[in-house]
């Protein structure tokens, strides 16, 4: 009996709360809706605050309160993890209130909302790219902001994600034995991420791909491709003679050189045979 009574009390209480929100939402009293929306926002009841803000935004357009309403409205989307809309509304706030003291925070939050959307490196990185562009624009626009250091760290983290994605794509070509595509993809990693800390490993993978490409080519292509492998290996050994890959690169250099000599001997023998006949 006591349990039943408690359930009835809770049900009445919940119904009363819902009734109060609905009564305010449908009241048409702009000032009352505004006051309650702010109260909901401060209480972190962002869904209710958002619903009420939507009703009164147009009514306060051009008034002193409009800026604060719109800013908090954008934040409700962020707090509710609706990051696509949060990024949109923060950006729109910055455009609409270009002289606002809140513009700096809005520009940061627009980029940060996209950062929150940035997925694992295996997925499409459109939001990662948008976040990087947003943070870079922020740094350029507010070079003295306290948030610049955080922006730079987040940019570095997301660029590392893009680099990993690019590296894994090149590695996949290598695993599929599409060595020509692997070479191009690894070279693109070095081009797109010139400050990479994996430059030596990537250089090694390029040489290994070039060597295997030559080894698995038709005879007509082998001279050109072994020559390419030799040149790449020679350059690597000059730069990174102390690397952990040096011994293996040296072997590929020597094997490629031997293959070039053998190809030259075959060509010489063929020419000699042709001349005697």
C-alpha positions as protocol buffer text, in pm:
chain_id: "A"
residue {
  index: 1
  type: UNK
  ca { x: 0 y: 0 z: 0 }
}
residue {
  index: 2
  type: UNK
  ca { x: 281 y: 237 z: 93 }
}
residue {
  index: 3
  type: UNK
  ca { x: 462 y: 155 z: -232 }
}
residue {
  index: 4
  type: UNK
  ca { x: 148 y: 224 z: -433 }
}
residue {
  index: 5
  type: UNK
  ca { x: 99 y: 556 z: -255 }
}
residue {
  index: 6
  type: UNK
  ca { x: 460 y: 652 z: -328 }
}
residue {
  index: 7
  type: UNK
  ca { x: 415 y: 575 z: -698 }
}
residue {
  index: 8
  type: UNK
  ca { x: 100 y: 789 z: -707 }
}
residue {
  index: 9
  type: UNK
  ca { x: 282 y: 1080 z: -543 }
}
residue {
  index: 10
  type: UNK
  ca { x: 574 y: 1051 z: -788 }
}
residue {
  index: 11
  type: UNK
  ca { x: 335 y: 1033 z: -1085 }
}
residue {
  index: 12
  type: UNK
  ca { x: 147 y: 1341 z: -968 }
}
residue {
  index: 13
  type: UNK
  ca { x: 475 y: 1524 z: -914 }
}
residue {
  index: 14
  type: UNK
  ca { x: 604 y: 1438 z: -1262 }
}
residue {
  index: 15
  type: UNK
  ca { x: 274 y: 1532 z: -1419 }
}
residue {
  index: 16
  type: UNK
  ca { x: 282 y: 1861 z: -1234 }
}
residue {
  index: 17
  type: UNK
  ca { x: 635 y: 1939 z: -1364 }
}
residue {
  index: 18
  type: UNK
  ca { x: 540 y: 1853 z: -1719 }
}
residue {
  index: 19
  type: UNK
  ca { x: 221 y: 2056 z: -1687 }
}
residue {
  index: 20
  type: UNK
  ca { x: 419 y: 2358 z: -1568 }
}
residue {
  index: 21
  type: UNK
  ca { x: 657 y: 2341 z: -1867 }
}
residue {
  index: 22
  type: UNK
  ca { x: 374 y: 2294 z: -2114 }
}
residue {
  index: 23
  type: UNK
  ca { x: 176 y: 2576 z: -1953 }
}
residue {
  index: 24
  type: UNK
  ca { x: 473 y: 2812 z: -1989 }
}
residue {
  index: 25
  type: UNK
  ca { x: 556 y: 2690 z: -2341 }
}
residue {
  index: 26
  type: UNK
  ca { x: 206 y: 2760 z: -2466 }
}
residue {
  index: 27
  type: UNK
  ca { x: 140 y: 3072 z: -2260 }
}
residue {
  index: 28
  type: UNK
  ca { x: 241 y: 3325 z: -2523 }
}
residue {
  index: 29
  type: UNK
  ca { x: 391 y: 3534 z: -2242 }
}
residue {
  index: 30
  type: UNK
  ca { x: 732 y: 3620 z: -2388 }
}
residue {
  index: 31
  type: UNK
  ca { x: 877 y: 3762 z: -2067 }
}
residue {
  index: 32
  type: UNK
  ca { x: 766 y: 3463 z: -1865 }
}
residue {
  index: 33
  type: UNK
  ca { x: 905 y: 3220 z: -2123 }
}
residue {
  index: 34
  type: UNK
  ca { x: 1234 y: 3412 z: -2123 }
}
residue {
  index: 35
  type: UNK
  ca { x: 1265 y: 3398 z: -1744 }
}
residue {
  index: 36
  type: UNK
  ca { x: 1188 y: 3027 z: -1731 }
}
residue {
  index: 37
  type: UNK
  ca { x: 1420 y: 2948 z: -2024 }
}
residue {
  index: 38
  type: UNK
  ca { x: 1708 y: 3112 z: -1838 }
}
residue {
  index: 39
  type: UNK
  ca { x: 1617 y: 2921 z: -1522 }
}
residue {
  index: 40
  type: UNK
  ca { x: 1614 y: 2592 z: -1713 }
}
residue {
  index: 41
  type: UNK
  ca { x: 1949 y: 2678 z: -1870 }
}
residue {
  index: 42
  type: UNK
  ca { x: 2110 y: 2756 z: -1533 }
}
residue {
  index: 43
  type: UNK
  ca { x: 1967 y: 2430 z: -1398 }
}
residue {
  index: 44
  type: UNK
  ca { x: 2128 y: 2247 z: -1693 }
}
residue {
  index: 45
  type: UNK
  ca { x: 1790 y: 2136 z: -1826 }
}
residue {
  index: 46
  type: UNK
  ca { x: 1907 y: 2214 z: -2175 }
}
residue {
  index: 47
  type: UNK
  ca { x: 1633 y: 2038 z: -2369 }
}
residue {
  index: 48
  type: UNK
  ca { x: 1363 y: 2249 z: -2204 }
}
residue {
  index: 49
  type: UNK
  ca { x: 1570 y: 2567 z: -2226 }
}
residue {
  index: 50
  type: UNK
  ca { x: 1628 y: 2506 z: -2596 }
}
residue {
  index: 51
  type: UNK
  ca { x: 1258 y: 2455 z: -2663 }
}
residue {
  index: 52
  type: UNK
  ca { x: 1172 y: 2784 z: -2491 }
}
residue {
  index: 53
  type: UNK
  ca { x: 1457 y: 2978 z: -2654 }
}
residue {
  index: 54
  type: UNK
  ca { x: 1326 y: 2871 z: -2994 }
}
residue {
  index: 55
  type: UNK
  ca { x: 990 y: 3033 z: -2915 }
}
residue {
  index: 56
  type: UNK
  ca { x: 1125 y: 3372 z: -2808 }
}
residue {
  index: 57
  type: UNK
  ca { x: 1434 y: 3427 z: -3027 }
}
residue {
  index: 58
  type: UNK
  ca { x: 1241 y: 3612 z: -3296 }
}
residue {
  index: 59
  type: UNK
  ca { x: 1055 y: 3822 z: -3036 }
}
residue {
  index: 60
  type: UNK
  ca { x: 1380 y: 3953 z: -2889 }
}
residue {
  index: 61
  type: UNK
  ca { x: 1548 y: 4026 z: -3221 }
}
residue {
  index: 62
  type: UNK
  ca { x: 1705 y: 4372 z: -3204 }
}
residue {
  index: 63
  type: UNK
  ca { x: 1674 y: 4390 z: -2827 }
}
residue {
  index: 64
  type: UNK
  ca { x: 1951 y: 4390 z: -2566 }
}
residue {
  index: 65
  type: UNK
  ca { x: 1874 y: 4034 z: -2454 }
}
residue {
  index: 66
  type: UNK
  ca { x: 1893 y: 3885 z: -2804 }
}
residue {
  index: 67
  type: UNK
  ca { x: 2269 y: 3830 z: -2802 }
}
residue {
  index: 68
  type: UNK
  ca { x: 2269 y: 3639 z: -2473 }
}
residue {
  index: 69
  type: UNK
  ca { x: 1966 y: 3431 z: -2577 }
}
residue {
  index: 70
  type: UNK
  ca { x: 2124 y: 3327 z: -2906 }
}
residue {
  index: 71
  type: UNK
  ca { x: 2458 y: 3246 z: -2740 }
}
residue {
  index: 72
  type: UNK
  ca { x: 2294 y: 3025 z: -2479 }
}
residue {
  index: 73
  type: UNK
  ca { x: 2073 y: 2871 z: -2747 }
}
residue {
  index: 74
  type: UNK
  ca { x: 2386 y: 2763 z: -2937 }
}
residue {
  index: 75
  type: UNK
  ca { x: 2528 y: 2618 z: -2615 }
}
residue {
  index: 76
  type: UNK
  ca { x: 2216 y: 2408 z: -2556 }
}
residue {
  index: 77
  type: UNK
  ca { x: 2297 y: 2217 z: -2875 }
}
residue {
  index: 78
  type: UNK
  ca { x: 2656 y: 2164 z: -2758 }
}
residue {
  index: 79
  type: UNK
  ca { x: 2549 y: 2042 z: -2412 }
}
residue {
  index: 80
  type: UNK
  ca { x: 2299 y: 1806 z: -2573 }
}
residue {
  index: 81
  type: UNK
  ca { x: 2583 y: 1672 z: -2792 }
}
residue {
  index: 82
  type: UNK
  ca { x: 2412 y: 1789 z: -3109 }
}
residue {
  index: 83
  type: UNK
  ca { x: 2748 y: 1904 z: -3237 }
}
residue {
  index: 84
  type: UNK
  ca { x: 2659 y: 1964 z: -3602 }
}
residue {
  index: 85
  type: UNK
  ca { x: 2393 y: 2217 z: -3504 }
}
residue {
  index: 86
  type: UNK
  ca { x: 2613 y: 2357 z: -3228 }
}
residue {
  index: 87
  type: UNK
  ca { x: 2889 y: 2433 z: -3480 }
}
residue {
  index: 88
  type: UNK
  ca { x: 2633 y: 2594 z: -3710 }
}
residue {
  index: 89
  type: UNK
  ca { x: 2474 y: 2816 z: -3446 }
}
residue {
  index: 90
  type: UNK
  ca { x: 2804 y: 2927 z: -3292 }
}
residue {
  index: 91
  type: UNK
  ca { x: 2929 y: 3022 z: -3638 }
}
residue {
  index: 92
  type: UNK
  ca { x: 2603 y: 3201 z: -3711 }
}
residue {
  index: 93
  type: UNK
  ca { x: 2631 y: 3387 z: -3380 }
}
residue {
  index: 94
  type: UNK
  ca { x: 2979 y: 3507 z: -3476 }
}
residue {
  index: 95
  type: UNK
  ca { x: 2848 y: 3632 z: -3810 }
}
residue {
  index: 96
  type: UNK
  ca { x: 2539 y: 3797 z: -3663 }
}
residue {
  index: 97
  type: UNK
  ca { x: 2710 y: 3959 z: -3363 }
}
residue {
  index: 98
  type: UNK
  ca { x: 3044 y: 4051 z: -3514 }
}
residue {
  index: 99
  type: UNK
  ca { x: 3128 y: 4309 z: -3245 }
}
residue {
  index: 100
  type: UNK
  ca { x: 3019 y: 4096 z: -2950 }
}
residue {
  index: 101
  type: UNK
  ca { x: 3259 y: 4024 z: -2665 }
}
residue {
  index: 102
  type: UNK
  ca { x: 3136 y: 3666 z: -2694 }
}
residue {
  index: 103
  type: UNK
  ca { x: 3245 y: 3631 z: -3055 }
}
residue {
  index: 104
  type: UNK
  ca { x: 3587 y: 3488 z: -2964 }
}
residue {
  index: 105
  type: UNK
  ca { x: 3430 y: 3211 z: -2756 }
}
residue {
  index: 106
  type: UNK
  ca { x: 3172 y: 3144 z: -3028 }
}
residue {
  index: 107
  type: UNK
  ca { x: 3444 y: 3106 z: -3293 }
}
residue {
  index: 108
  type: UNK
  ca { x: 3633 y: 2868 z: -3068 }
}
residue {
  index: 109
  type: UNK
  ca { x: 3322 y: 2665 z: -2986 }
}
residue {
  index: 110
  type: UNK
  ca { x: 3225 y: 2636 z: -3353 }
}
residue {
  index: 111
  type: UNK
  ca { x: 3561 y: 2470 z: -3423 }
}
residue {
  index: 112
  type: UNK
  ca { x: 3546 y: 2269 z: -3099 }
}
residue {
  index: 113
  type: UNK
  ca { x: 3205 y: 2127 z: -3188 }
}
residue {
  index: 114
  type: UNK
  ca { x: 3352 y: 1998 z: -3514 }
}
residue {
  index: 115
  type: UNK
  ca { x: 3643 y: 1857 z: -3313 }
}
residue {
  index: 116
  type: UNK
  ca { x: 3390 y: 1662 z: -3105 }
}
residue {
  index: 117
  type: UNK
  ca { x: 3256 y: 1516 z: -3431 }
}
residue {
  index: 118
  type: UNK
  ca { x: 3601 y: 1404 z: -3545 }
}
residue {
  index: 119
  type: UNK
  ca { x: 3580 y: 1022 z: -3570 }
}
residue {
  index: 120
  type: UNK
  ca { x: 3836 y: 744 z: -3557 }
}
residue {
  index: 121
  type: UNK
  ca { x: 4098 y: 762 z: -3832 }
}
residue {
  index: 122
  type: UNK
  ca { x: 3934 y: 476 z: -4022 }
}
residue {
  index: 123
  type: UNK
  ca { x: 3624 y: 685 z: -4101 }
}
residue {
  index: 124
  type: UNK
  ca { x: 3565 y: 990 z: -4319 }
}
residue {
  index: 125
  type: UNK
  ca { x: 3759 y: 1289 z: -4183 }
}
residue {
  index: 126
  type: UNK
  ca { x: 3549 y: 1579 z: -4314 }
}
residue {
  index: 127
  type: UNK
  ca { x: 3472 y: 1709 z: -3963 }
}
residue {
  index: 128
  type: UNK
  ca { x: 3837 y: 1671 z: -3866 }
}
residue {
  index: 129
  type: UNK
  ca { x: 3937 y: 1890 z: -4159 }
}
residue {
  index: 130
  type: UNK
  ca { x: 3667 y: 2146 z: -4074 }
}
residue {
  index: 131
  type: UNK
  ca { x: 3784 y: 2154 z: -3712 }
}
residue {
  index: 132
  type: UNK
  ca { x: 4147 y: 2208 z: -3815 }
}
residue {
  index: 133
  type: UNK
  ca { x: 4044 y: 2491 z: -4047 }
}
residue {
  index: 134
  type: UNK
  ca { x: 3831 y: 2642 z: -3770 }
}
residue {
  index: 135
  type: UNK
  ca { x: 4107 y: 2630 z: -3510 }
}
residue {
  index: 136
  type: UNK
  ca { x: 4362 y: 2767 z: -3757 }
}
residue {
  index: 137
  type: UNK
  ca { x: 4129 y: 3056 z: -3842 }
}
residue {
  index: 138
  type: UNK
  ca { x: 4083 y: 3117 z: -3471 }
}
residue {
  index: 139
  type: UNK
  ca { x: 4460 y: 3131 z: -3412 }
}
residue {
  index: 140
  type: UNK
  ca { x: 4502 y: 3372 z: -3702 }
}
residue {
  index: 141
  type: UNK
  ca { x: 4212 y: 3591 z: -3587 }
}
residue {
  index: 142
  type: UNK
  ca { x: 4294 y: 3592 z: -3214 }
}
residue {
  index: 143
  type: UNK
  ca { x: 4674 y: 3543 z: -3192 }
}
residue {
  index: 144
  type: UNK
  ca { x: 4682 y: 3675 z: -2833 }
}
residue {
  index: 145
  type: UNK
  ca { x: 4398 y: 3459 z: -2704 }
}
residue {
  index: 146
  type: UNK
  ca { x: 4450 y: 3228 z: -2407 }
}
residue {
  index: 147
  type: UNK
  ca { x: 4299 y: 2954 z: -2622 }
}
residue {
  index: 148
  type: UNK
  ca { x: 4572 y: 2962 z: -2889 }
}
residue {
  index: 149
  type: UNK
  ca { x: 4787 y: 2701 z: -2715 }
}
residue {
  index: 150
  type: UNK
  ca { x: 4490 y: 2466 z: -2683 }
}
residue {
  index: 151
  type: UNK
  ca { x: 4401 y: 2520 z: -3049 }
}
residue {
  index: 152
  type: UNK
  ca { x: 4754 y: 2433 z: -3160 }
}
residue {
  index: 153
  type: UNK
  ca { x: 4754 y: 2115 z: -2952 }
}
residue {
  index: 154
  type: UNK
  ca { x: 4420 y: 2008 z: -3097 }
}
residue {
  index: 155
  type: UNK
  ca { x: 4539 y: 2086 z: -3451 }
}
residue {
  index: 156
  type: UNK
  ca { x: 4847 y: 1870 z: -3393 }
}
residue {
  index: 157
  type: UNK
  ca { x: 4635 y: 1584 z: -3259 }
}
residue {
  index: 158
  type: UNK
  ca { x: 4398 y: 1594 z: -3555 }
}
residue {
  index: 159
  type: UNK
  ca { x: 4678 y: 1623 z: -3809 }
}
residue {
  index: 160
  type: UNK
  ca { x: 4832 y: 1314 z: -3648 }
}
residue {
  index: 161
  type: UNK
  ca { x: 4499 y: 1137 z: -3708 }
}
residue {
  index: 162
  type: UNK
  ca { x: 4497 y: 1243 z: -4073 }
}
residue {
  index: 163
  type: UNK
  ca { x: 4857 y: 1130 z: -4110 }
}
residue {
  index: 164
  type: UNK
  ca { x: 4776 y: 790 z: -3961 }
}
residue {
  index: 165
  type: UNK
  ca { x: 4483 y: 751 z: -4200 }
}
residue {
  index: 166
  type: UNK
  ca { x: 4706 y: 839 z: -4497 }
}
residue {
  index: 167
  type: UNK
  ca { x: 4978 y: 600 z: -4377 }
}
residue {
  index: 168
  type: UNK
  ca { x: 4732 y: 314 z: -4332 }
}
residue {
  index: 169
  type: UNK
  ca { x: 4597 y: 372 z: -4682 }
}
residue {
  index: 170
  type: UNK
  ca { x: 4949 y: 348 z: -4825 }
}
residue {
  index: 171
  type: UNK
  ca { x: 5017 y: 40 z: -4612 }
}
residue {
  index: 172
  type: UNK
  ca { x: 4703 y: -123 z: -4750 }
}
residue {
  index: 173
  type: UNK
  ca { x: 4829 y: -74 z: -5107 }
}
residue {
  index: 174
  type: UNK
  ca { x: 5155 y: -236 z: -4998 }
}
residue {
  index: 175
  type: UNK
  ca { x: 4974 y: -533 z: -4841 }
}
residue {
  index: 176
  type: UNK
  ca { x: 4771 y: -573 z: -5160 }
}
residue {
  index: 177
  type: UNK
  ca { x: 5100 y: -579 z: -5355 }
}
residue {
  index: 178
  type: UNK
  ca { x: 5002 y: -270 z: -5553 }
}
residue {
  index: 179
  type: UNK
  ca { x: 5352 y: -134 z: -5509 }
}
residue {
  index: 180
  type: UNK
  ca { x: 5323 y: 154 z: -5754 }
}
residue {
  index: 181
  type: UNK
  ca { x: 5020 y: 292 z: -5568 }
}
residue {
  index: 182
  type: UNK
  ca { x: 5199 y: 230 z: -5238 }
}
residue {
  index: 183
  type: UNK
  ca { x: 5499 y: 437 z: -5348 }
}
residue {
  index: 184
  type: UNK
  ca { x: 5276 y: 725 z: -5456 }
}
residue {
  index: 185
  type: UNK
  ca { x: 5072 y: 710 z: -5135 }
}
residue {
  index: 186
  type: UNK
  ca { x: 5375 y: 699 z: -4906 }
}
residue {
  index: 187
  type: UNK
  ca { x: 5527 y: 992 z: -5097 }
}
residue {
  index: 188
  type: UNK
  ca { x: 5202 y: 1184 z: -5047 }
}
residue {
  index: 189
  type: UNK
  ca { x: 5228 y: 1126 z: -4671 }
}
residue {
  index: 190
  type: UNK
  ca { x: 5572 y: 1291 z: -4672 }
}
residue {
  index: 191
  type: UNK
  ca { x: 5442 y: 1574 z: -4890 }
}
residue {
  index: 192
  type: UNK
  ca { x: 5128 y: 1640 z: -4686 }
}
residue {
  index: 193
  type: UNK
  ca { x: 5294 y: 1594 z: -4346 }
}
residue {
  index: 194
  type: UNK
  ca { x: 5651 y: 1727 z: -4386 }
}
residue {
  index: 195
  type: UNK
  ca { x: 5702 y: 1737 z: -4007 }
}
residue {
  index: 196
  type: UNK
  ca { x: 5614 y: 1371 z: -3957 }
}
residue {
  index: 197
  type: UNK
  ca { x: 5818 y: 1181 z: -3702 }
}
residue {
  index: 198
  type: UNK
  ca { x: 5783 y: 869 z: -3915 }
}
residue {
  index: 199
  type: UNK
  ca { x: 5988 y: 1000 z: -4207 }
}
residue {
  index: 200
  type: UNK
  ca { x: 6254 y: 726 z: -4180 }
}
residue {
  index: 201
  type: UNK
  ca { x: 6002 y: 442 z: -4162 }
}
residue {
  index: 202
  type: UNK
  ca { x: 5806 y: 587 z: -4455 }
}
residue {
  index: 203
  type: UNK
  ca { x: 6128 y: 624 z: -4654 }
}
residue {
  index: 204
  type: UNK
  ca { x: 6207 y: 260 z: -4588 }
}
residue {
  index: 205
  type: UNK
  ca { x: 5859 y: 153 z: -4703 }
}
residue {
  index: 206
  type: UNK
  ca { x: 5901 y: 352 z: -5025 }
}
residue {
  index: 207
  type: UNK
  ca { x: 6230 y: 175 z: -5099 }
}
residue {
  index: 208
  type: UNK
  ca { x: 6087 y: -166 z: -5016 }
}
residue {
  index: 209
  type: UNK
  ca { x: 5789 y: -97 z: -5243 }
}
residue {
  index: 210
  type: UNK
  ca { x: 6020 y: 20 z: -5522 }
}
residue {
  index: 211
  type: UNK
  ca { x: 6237 y: -290 z: -5486 }
}
residue {
  index: 212
  type: UNK
  ca { x: 5941 y: -529 z: -5489 }
}
residue {
  index: 213
  type: UNK
  ca { x: 5785 y: -342 z: -5781 }
}
residue {
  index: 214
  type: UNK
  ca { x: 6104 y: -399 z: -5981 }
}
residue {
  index: 215
  type: UNK
  ca { x: 6134 y: -760 z: -5870 }
}
residue {
  index: 216
  type: UNK
  ca { x: 5777 y: -842 z: -5976 }
}
residue {
  index: 217
  type: UNK
  ca { x: 5786 y: -650 z: -6305 }
}
residue {
  index: 218
  type: UNK
  ca { x: 5813 y: -776 z: -6659 }
}
residue {
  index: 219
  type: UNK
  ca { x: 6172 y: -787 z: -6782 }
}
residue {
  index: 220
  type: UNK
  ca { x: 6109 y: -486 z: -7006 }
}
residue {
  index: 221
  type: UNK
  ca { x: 6036 y: -271 z: -6699 }
}
residue {
  index: 222
  type: UNK
  ca { x: 6299 y: -407 z: -6462 }
}
residue {
  index: 223
  type: UNK
  ca { x: 6597 y: -196 z: -6562 }
}
residue {
  index: 224
  type: UNK
  ca { x: 6410 y: 128 z: -6508 }
}
residue {
  index: 225
  type: UNK
  ca { x: 6258 y: 13 z: -6181 }
}
residue {
  index: 226
  type: UNK
  ca { x: 6570 y: -142 z: -6033 }
}
residue {
  index: 227
  type: UNK
  ca { x: 6755 y: 179 z: -6118 }
}
residue {
  index: 228
  type: UNK
  ca { x: 6488 y: 372 z: -5929 }
}
residue {
  index: 229
  type: UNK
  ca { x: 6523 y: 137 z: -5631 }
}
residue {
  index: 230
  type: UNK
  ca { x: 6903 y: 179 z: -5632 }
}
residue {
  index: 231
  type: UNK
  ca { x: 6875 y: 559 z: -5638 }
}
residue {
  index: 232
  type: UNK
  ca { x: 6623 y: 565 z: -5357 }
}
residue {
  index: 233
  type: UNK
  ca { x: 6827 y: 322 z: -5145 }
}
residue {
  index: 234
  type: UNK
  ca { x: 7148 y: 517 z: -5204 }
}
residue {
  index: 235
  type: UNK
  ca { x: 6986 y: 842 z: -5093 }
}
residue {
  index: 236
  type: UNK
  ca { x: 6837 y: 675 z: -4785 }
}
residue {
  index: 237
  type: UNK
  ca { x: 7173 y: 531 z: -4680 }
}
residue {
  index: 238
  type: UNK
  ca { x: 7338 y: 869 z: -4713 }
}
residue {
  index: 239
  type: UNK
  ca { x: 7079 y: 1030 z: -4486 }
}
residue {
  index: 240
  type: UNK
  ca { x: 6997 y: 755 z: -4240 }
}
residue {
  index: 241
  type: UNK
  ca { x: 7301 y: 529 z: -4223 }
}
residue {
  index: 242
  type: UNK
  ca { x: 7246 y: 473 z: -3851 }
}
residue {
  index: 243
  type: UNK
  ca { x: 6877 y: 384 z: -3873 }
}
residue {
  index: 244
  type: UNK
  ca { x: 6742 y: 41 z: -3781 }
}
residue {
  index: 245
  type: UNK
  ca { x: 6646 y: -5 z: -4146 }
}
residue {
  index: 246
  type: UNK
  ca { x: 6994 y: 61 z: -4284 }
}
residue {
  index: 247
  type: UNK
  ca { x: 7105 y: -303 z: -4307 }
}
residue {
  index: 248
  type: UNK
  ca { x: 6793 y: -412 z: -4493 }
}
residue {
  index: 249
  type: UNK
  ca { x: 6809 y: -114 z: -4726 }
}
residue {
  index: 250
  type: UNK
  ca { x: 7173 y: -201 z: -4795 }
}
residue {
  index: 251
  type: UNK
  ca { x: 7068 y: -553 z: -4894 }
}
residue {
  index: 252
  type: UNK
  ca { x: 6801 y: -420 z: -5131 }
}
residue {
  index: 253
  type: UNK
  ca { x: 7058 y: -181 z: -5277 }
}
residue {
  index: 254
  type: UNK
  ca { x: 7304 y: -465 z: -5340 }
}
residue {
  index: 255
  type: UNK
  ca { x: 7039 y: -701 z: -5479 }
}
residue {
  index: 256
  type: UNK
  ca { x: 6907 y: -430 z: -5710 }
}
residue {
  index: 257
  type: UNK
  ca { x: 7258 y: -350 z: -5828 }
}
residue {
  index: 258
  type: UNK
  ca { x: 7324 y: -722 z: -5896 }
}
residue {
  index: 259
  type: UNK
  ca { x: 7000 y: -747 z: -6093 }
}
residue {
  index: 260
  type: UNK
  ca { x: 7098 y: -447 z: -6304 }
}
residue {
  index: 261
  type: UNK
  ca { x: 7434 y: -612 z: -6383 }
}
residue {
  index: 262
  type: UNK
  ca { x: 7260 y: -935 z: -6473 }
}
residue {
  index: 263
  type: UNK
  ca { x: 7015 y: -753 z: -6699 }
}
residue {
  index: 264
  type: UNK
  ca { x: 7307 y: -576 z: -6867 }
}
residue {
  index: 265
  type: UNK
  ca { x: 7488 y: -909 z: -6921 }
}
residue {
  index: 266
  type: UNK
  ca { x: 7174 y: -1061 z: -7074 }
}
residue {
  index: 267
  type: UNK
  ca { x: 7139 y: -763 z: -7304 }
}
residue {
  index: 268
  type: UNK
  ca { x: 7506 y: -787 z: -7405 }
}
residue {
  index: 269
  type: UNK
  ca { x: 7474 y: -1160 z: -7476 }
}
residue {
  index: 270
  type: UNK
  ca { x: 7161 y: -1103 z: -7683 }
}
residue {
  index: 271
  type: UNK
  ca { x: 7335 y: -834 z: -7886 }
}
residue {
  index: 272
  type: UNK
  ca { x: 7637 y: -1058 z: -7937 }
}
residue {
  index: 273
  type: UNK
  ca { x: 7418 y: -1346 z: -8054 }
}
residue {
  index: 274
  type: UNK
  ca { x: 7234 y: -1116 z: -8287 }
}
residue {
  index: 275
  type: UNK
  ca { x: 7559 y: -981 z: -8433 }
}
residue {
  index: 276
  type: UNK
  ca { x: 7695 y: -1338 z: -8503 }
}
residue {
  index: 277
  type: UNK
  ca { x: 7376 y: -1446 z: -8670 }
}
